[in-house]
C-alpha positions in Angstrom: 35.0 -7.2 -0.1 36.2 -7.8 -3.6 35.6 -11.5 -3.2 32.0 -10.8 -2.2 31.4 -8.5 -5.1 32.9 -11.1 -7.5 30.6 -13.7 -6.0 27.6 -11.6 -6.5 28.6 -10.8 -10.1 29.0 -14.5 -10.8 25.3 -15.0 -9.9 24.3 -12.3 -12.5 23.9 -14.8 -15.4 21.5 -14.3 -18.2 19.3 -16.9 -16.6 18.9 -15.1 -13.3 18.3 -11.7 -14.9 15.6 -13.4 -17.0 14.1 -14.8 -13.8 13.9 -11.3 -12.4 12.1 -10.2 -15.5 9.7 -13.1 -15.4 9.1 -12.3 -11.7 8.3 -8.7 -12.4 5.9 -9.5 -15.2 4.1 -12.1 -13.1 4.0 -9.7 -10.2 2.5 -6.8 -12.3 0.0 -9.2 -13.9 -1.2 -10.7 -10.5 -1.0 -7.4 -8.6 -3.3 -5.6 -11.2 -6.1 -8.2 -10.7 -8.2 -7.3 -7.6 -7.8 -9.8 -4.9 -4.6 -11.5 -6.3 -2.0 -9.6 -4.4 1.8 -9.7 -4.3 1.5 -11.8 -1.1 -0.6 -14.4 -2.9 1.7 -14.4 -5.9 4.9 -14.9 -3.8 3.1 -17.6 -1.7 1.9 -19.6 -4.7 5.1 -19.3 -6.8 7.5 -20.0 -3.9 6.9 -23.7 -4.4 8.2 -23.4 -8.0 11.6 -22.2 -6.7 12.3 -25.2 -4.5 14.3 -26.9 -7.3 16.2 -23.8 -8.2 19.6 -22.6 -7.0 19.3 -20.2 -4.1 20.4 -17.2 -6.2 17.8 -18.0 -8.9 15.0 -18.3 -6.3 16.0 -15.0 -4.7 16.0 -13.3 -8.1 12.5 -14.5 -9.0 10.9 -13.9 -5.7 12.2 -10.3 -5.5 11.0 -9.7 -9.0 7.5 -10.8 -8.0 7.6 -8.7 -4.9 8.5 -5.5 -6.8 6.1 -6.1 -9.7 3.2 -7.1 -7.4 3.4 -3.9 -5.3 3.4 -1.7 -8.4 0.8 -3.7 -10.2 -2.0 -2.8 -7.8 -2.0 0.8 -9.0 -3.1 -0.1 -12.6 -6.6 -1.2 -11.8 -6.8 1.5 -9.1 -6.2 4.2 -11.8 -8.2 2.7 -14.7 -11.1 1.2 -12.8 -11.0 2.6 -9.3 -10.5 -1.0 -8.0 -7.2 -1.2 -6.1 -5.4 -4.4 -7.0 -3.9 -4.3 -3.4 -4.8 -2.4 -0.3 -1.6 -0.4 -0.8 -3.1 1.2 -3.9 -6.3 2.5 -2.1 -4.9 6.1 -2.0 -3.7 5.9 -5.6 -7.3 5.5 -6.7 -8.4 8.8 -5.1 -6.5 10.9 -7.7 -5.6 8.3 -10.3 -9.2 7.4 -11.3 -10.4 11.1 -11.6 -7.4 11.7 -13.9 -8.3 8.6 -15.9 -11.9 9.9 -16.3 -10.5 13.1 -17.8 -8.9 11.1 -20.5 -5.4 11.0 -19.0 -5.2 7.3 -18.0 -1.9 6.9 -19.8 -0.4 9.9 -18.1 -1.6 8.7 -14.7 0.0 5.3 -15.2 3.2 7.0 -16.3 3.3 9.1 -13.1 2.6 6.0 -11.1 5.4 4.1 -12.8 8.0 6.7 -12.5 7.1 7.4 -8.9 7.2 3.7 -8.1 10.6 3.4 -9.6 11.9 6.5 -7.8 10.6 5.2 -4.4 12.0 1.7 -5.1 15.5 3.0 -6.0 15.7 5.4 -3.1 14.7 2.6 -0.7 17.4 0.4 -2.2 19.9 3.1 -1.5 18.7 3.3 2.1 18.8 -0.5 2.2 22.4 -0.6 1.1 23.7 2.3 3.1 21.8 2.1 6.4 20.6 -1.5 6.7 22.1 -2.2 10.1 21.5 1.2 11.6 17.8 1.4 10.6 17.2 -2.2 11.7 18.5 -1.3 15.2 16.1 1.6 15.5 13.2 -0.6 14.3 14.1 -3.3 16.8 13.2 -0.9 19.7 9.5 -0.8 18.7 7.4 -3.1 20.9 3.6 -3.3 21.7 3.0 0.2 23.0 4.9 1.8 20.0 2.8 -0.2 17.6 -0.4 0.7 19.3 0.4 4.4 19.1 1.4 4.0 15.5 -2.0 2.5 14.8 -3.8 5.4 16.5 -1.6 7.8 14.5 -2.6 5.9 11.3 -6.3 6.1 12.2 -6.0 9.9 12.6 -4.1 10.1 9.3 -6.8 8.2 7.6 -9.6 10.3 9.0 -7.8 13.5 8.1 -6.8 12.4 4.6 -9.7 10.5 3.2 -12.7 12.8 3.7 -13.5 16.5 3.5 -15.2 16.1 6.8 -13.1 14.9 9.7 -16.2 13.5 11.4 -17.1 11.4 8.3 -13.5 10.2 8.0 -13.5 9.1 11.7 -16.9 7.4 11.2 -15.5 5.4 8.3 -12.5 4.4 10.3 -14.6 3.4 13.4 -16.7 1.2 11.2 -13.5 -0.5 10.0 -12.3 -0.9 13.5 -15.6 -2.5 14.6 -15.3 -5.0 11.7 -12.0 -6.2 13.1 -13.7 -7.3 16.3 -15.8 -9.8 14.4 -14.5 -13.4 14.8 -12.5 -15.2 17.4 -10.5 -13.1 19.9 -6.8 -13.7 19.1 -5.8 -13.5 22.8 -8.7 -15.3 24.6 -10.2 -17.5 21.8 -13.7 -16.2 22.6 -16.0 -15.7 19.6 -17.2 -12.1 19.1 -20.2 -11.0 17.0 -20.3 -14.4 15.1 -24.0 -15.0 15.8 -23.2 -18.7 15.8 -21.9 -18.8 12.3 -18.7 -20.8 11.7 -17.9 -18.7 8.6 -17.4 -15.6 10.8 -15.1 -17.4 13.3 -12.0 -16.3 11.3 -13.4 -12.7 10.9 -14.2 -10.7 7.8 -11.6 -11.3 5.1 -9.6 -8.3 3.9 -9.6 -9.3 0.3 -13.4 -9.7 -0.2 -14.1 -6.5 1.8 -11.6 -4.6 -0.3 -13.0 -5.9 -3.6 -16.6 -5.2 -2.5 -15.9 -1.7 -1.3 -14.0 -0.6 -4.3 -15.0 -3.1 -7.0 -18.6 -4.0 -6.6 -19.6 -0.5 -5.4 -18.0 1.0 -8.5 -19.9 -1.5 -10.7 -23.1 -0.4 -9.1 -22.2 3.3 -9.6 -21.5 2.5 -13.3 -24.9 0.7 -13.7 -26.6 3.9 -12.6 -24.6 6.1 -14.9 -24.1 3.9 -17.9 -26.6 5.8 -20.0 -26.4 9.3 -18.5 -22.6 9.6 -18.2 -20.3 9.5 -21.2 -16.7 8.9 -20.3 -14.0 10.8 -22.2 -11.9 8.6 -24.4 -8.3 7.9 -23.1 -5.5 9.9 -24.6 -2.9 7.3 -24.8 -0.5 9.0 -27.2 1.7 10.2 -24.3 2.7 7.9 -21.5 5.9 9.6 -20.1 4.6 12.5 -17.9 7.3 14.8 -19.1 10.3 16.3 -17.4 8.3 19.4 -16.5 5.8 17.4 -14.5 8.5 15.3 -12.9 10.5 18.4 -12.0 7.5 19.8 -10.0 7.2 16.4 -8.3 10.9 16.0 -7.2 10.2 17.3 -3.7 7.2 15.0 -3.3 9.1 12.0 -4.6 12.1 12.6 -2.2 9.9 13.2 0.9 7.6 10.2 0.2 10.5 7.9 -0.6 11.9 8.6 2.9 8.5 8.1 4.5 8.0 4.8 2.7 11.4 3.5 3.5 11.1 4.3 7.2 7.6 2.9 7.6 8.6 -0.2 5.6 11.4 -0.9 8.0 8.8 -1.1 10.9 7.7 -4.7 11.1 4.0 -5.1 10.3 3.5 -1.5 9.1 3.7 -2.1 5.3 2.6 -0.3 2.2 -0.9 0.7 3.1 0.2 2.8 6.1 3.1 4.3 4.1 0.8 5.3 1.3 -1.7 6.9 3.7 0.9 8.8 5.7 2.6 10.1 2.5 -0.7 11.2 0.9 -1.9 13.0 4.0 1.5 14.6 4.5 1.5 16.1 1.0 -2.1 17.1 1.4 -1.5 18.8 4.7 1.6 20.7 3.4 0.1 21.6 0.0 -0.9 25.2 -0.8 -4.1 23.8 -2.4 -5.2 20.7 -0.3 -8.7 21.0 -1.8 -7.3 19.7 -5.1 -6.3 16.4 -3.7 -8.9 13.8 -4.7 -9.7 15.6 -8.0 -7.0 14.0 -10.1 -3.6 15.8 -9.6 -0.1 14.3 -10.1 0.9 14.8 -6.5 -2.0 12.6 -5.4 -0.7 9.8 -7.5 3.0 10.3 -6.9 2.9 10.5 -3.1 1.2 7.1 -2.3 2.9 5.2 -5.1 6.4 6.5 -4.3 5.9 5.7 -0.6 4.2 2.4 -1.3 7.1 1.1 -3.4 9.7 2.5 -1.1 8.4 0.1 1.5 9.9 -2.8 -0.5 13.5 -1.8 0.3 12.4 -0.8 3.8 10.7 -4.1 4.5 13.9 -6.0 3.5 15.9 -4.2 6.2 14.5 -6.0 9.3 14.3 -9.2 7.3 18.0 -9.2 6.5 19.4 -7.7 9.7 17.0 -9.1 12.4 15.3 -12.0 10.7 12.0 -10.2 11.3 9.7 -9.8 8.3 8.7 -6.2 7.5 5.4 -7.3 6.0 3.5 -10.4 4.8 5.5 -10.8 1.6 8.9 -10.7 3.3 7.5 -13.2 5.8 7.0 -15.6 2.9 10.4 -14.8 1.4 11.9 -15.4 4.8 10.4 -18.9 4.8 11.7 -19.4 1.2 15.2 -18.4 2.3 15.1 -21.0 5.1 14.0 -23.7 2.7 17.0 -22.9 0.6 19.3 -23.1 3.6 19.9 -19.4 3.9 19.8 -18.2 7.5 19.2 -14.5 7.9 20.0 -12.3 10.9 22.8 -10.1 12.3 25.5 -12.7 11.5 24.6 -12.9 7.8 26.8 -9.8 7.1 29.8 -11.8 8.3 28.9 -15.4 7.3 27.2 -15.0 3.9 27.5 -11.4 2.8 27.0 -12.4 -0.9 23.4 -13.2 -0.1 22.9 -9.6 1.2 24.5 -8.1 -1.9 22.5 -10.4 -4.1 19.3 -9.0 -2.6 20.6 -5.5 -3.2 21.4 -6.2 -6.8 18.3 -8.1 -7.7 16.0 -5.5 -6.1 17.6 -2.7 -8.2 17.3 -4.8 -11.4 13.7 -5.6 -10.6 12.9 -1.8 -10.3 14.6 -1.1 -13.6 12.5 -3.8 -15.3 9.4 -2.5 -13.6 9.8 1.1 -15.0 10.6 -0.3 -18.5 7.6 -2.7 -18.6 5.3 -0.1 -16.9 6.0 2.6 -19.5 6.0 0.3 -22.5 2.8 -1.5 -21.5 0.9 1.6 -20.2 -0.5 2.2 -23.6 -2.3 -1.2 -23.5 -3.3 -0.8 -19.9 -4.9 2.6 -20.7 -6.9 1.1 -23.6 -8.9 -1.0 -21.0 -10.8 2.2 -20.0 -12.1 2.6 -23.5 -13.8 -0.7 -23.5 -17.6 -0.5 -23.7 -19.0 -0.6 -20.1 -21.5 -3.3 -21.1 -18.5 -5.6 -21.9 -16.1 -4.3 -19.2 -18.4 -4.3 -16.2 -19.3 -8.1 -16.4 -15.6 -8.9 -16.9 -14.7 -6.8 -13.8 -17.4 -8.5 -11.8 -16.1 -11.9 -12.9 -12.6 -10.9 -11.8 -14.0 -9.6 -8.5 -15.8 -12.9 -7.8 -12.7 -15.0 -8.7 -10.5 -12.8 -6.6 -12.8 -13.0 -3.6 -13.1 -16.8 -3.8 -9.4 -17.3 -4.5 -8.5 -15.5 -1.3 -9.6 -18.4 0.9 -11.5 -20.8 -1.4 -14.8 -20.1 0.4 -18.1 -19.2 -1.2 -18.9 -17.2 1.9 -16.3 -14.6 0.9 -18.4 -13.9 -2.3 -21.3 -13.0 0.0 -19.0 -10.8 2.0 -17.9 -9.1 -1.2 -21.5 -8.4 -2.2 -22.5 -7.0 1.2 -19.5 -4.7 1.3 -20.2 -3.6 -2.3 -23.7 -2.5 -1.2 -22.3 -0.9 1.9 -19.6 0.9 -0.1 -22.2 2.2 -2.6 -24.3 3.8 0.1 -21.3 5.1 1.9 -20.2 6.9 -1.3 -23.7 8.4 -1.6 -23.6 9.9 1.9 -19.9 11.0 1.7 -18.4 8.5 4.2 -15.0 7.4 3.2 -14.6 3.8 2.1 -10.9 4.2 2.2 -11.1 5.1 5.9 -13.2 1.9 6.5 -10.8 -0.5 4.8 -7.8 1.1 6.5 -9.6 1.1 9.9 -10.0 -2.6 9.3 -6.2 -2.9 8.7 -5.2 -0.8 11.7 -8.0 -1.9 14.1 -6.5 -5.4 14.6 -3.0 -3.9 15.0 -4.3 -1.4 17.6 -6.3 -3.9 19.7 -3.7 -6.6 19.7 -0.8 -4.3 20.7 -2.9 -2.4 23.2 -3.9 -5.5 25.1 -0.4 -7.0 24.8 1.2 -3.8 26.1 -1.1 -3.8 29.2 -0.3 -7.4 29.8 3.4 -6.6 29.6 3.1 -3.6 32.0 0.7 -5.4 34.3 -2.0 -2.8 33.7 0.2 0.2 33.9 -0.9 2.8 31.3 2.3 4.7 31.7 3.9 2.3 29.2 2.1 4.2 26.4 4.0 7.4 27.3 7.6 6.2 26.9 9.8 8.4 24.7 9.0 6.8 21.3 5.2 6.6 21.8 5.3 10.3 23.0 6.8 11.3 19.7 3.9 9.6 17.9 1.4 11.1 20.3 2.8 14.5 19.4 2.5 13.7 15.7 -1.0 12.5 16.1 -2.1 15.7 17.9 -0.3 17.8 15.3 -1.9 15.8 12.5 -5.4 16.8 13.8 -4.7 20.3 15.1 -2.3 21.8 12.5 -4.6 21.4 9.4 -7.6 22.9 11.4 -5.4 25.7 12.7 -4.2 26.5 9.3 -7.7 26.5 7.9 -8.9 28.9 10.7 -5.9 31.2 10.0 -6.6 31.1 6.2 -10.3 31.9 6.8 -9.5 34.8 9.1 -7.0 36.2 6.6 -9.5 36.0 3.8 -12.1 37.7 6.1 -9.7 40.4 7.0 -8.7 41.1 3.4 -12.4 41.4 2.5 -13.0 43.9 5.3 -10.0 45.9 4.2 -11.2 45.9 0.6 -14.7 47.0 1.8 -13.1 50.0 3.7 
């Protein structure tokens, strides 16, 4: 044990710590640009680590991972354009707070929440890596299908005042996932003979269109009639009073994010949505969510960043990536001759401890940079719309094209921008659509794979673990409605008593 610790400490040179810092800065910068996600940053920059020592490569990649996940919240808060799909829920309360002149405070809450979630997930990673990995290993096709159904209900319940409109948005998203070549049979679906649709609708251009282009269109119609309040950037740190009120939210959402992050394929978006809906459902004032309250920022950001430590658990213990980023990091480890899996704890424990240490250091750098730079981030919102909107549009076009180097994705971005604009006008949730797109593919693939595995026996969807999620799904739909009915009846009864 002492030899392992000394081995880890020997890798903590000034150079490796600087590489963590560089990784965090690059991750934040890339993550804050719509379309340029942490996944893309890690994928592109992995090639630059080939000539490094394995410890240096691990340090830089983990820094990019942590910074990239956090960076998506910046554009979500200031411009209502999530840099990553994980920051979709952050925009619901972050942007309204920014419009009230509290952009700096919103970023401060996001930064502290991200740090808290990241550190708590690191503690879980260190203490319970092997135990949580064994639980996650029990999840197969039926479990993931039920999780996807649960996620769709969460989305519909959390992202719209009307459950029907939330479901409609999710259904549209699920339909979009059916476009392209069938993953199991190879048969084209809804491609209309167009080769560009064979690979389906790209997530990045759809995301940028729904949240970027649609917002630009909204701004064009309000550019003269609406005067946005100037940002108050004199105070970034939200204050101990605000953080004290959020301690319960932060603790609950950290646990949610870590557990969901440990489930391979689940990732930050699902964690953010589950955490947001959980806090909204349990709040005494759920109607305030979406209007710009601290809880609406803290919940998704804390859970989102907690998935970093969670996603590393199956990667280290089972050699199974928890999400797309850890899949790339897993490949980078293999290139550097590091073999992950159950035996790593006996064969090369110093690698495991290095991951622990670098992830903690990356989170420390993330909160320092986030709080120090928030003043400059918040200034973006004060830029004249006539200057800012063309720049945002340019970033949207570049981000859409960079996702797959296809001009067709720019057309997809524009179409989804128009779709998002009209969906906002009629009150259908664009968040539900994009998340339906994320979960639709997960639901379809695992549903069909589960039936293949069981030879058409639907009883496979009612094993113990799926039954737990079925119960949670029913509770997610029924409990808020029941609570609303009880609250309405109490209000009616109190009015009748007052009248008497």
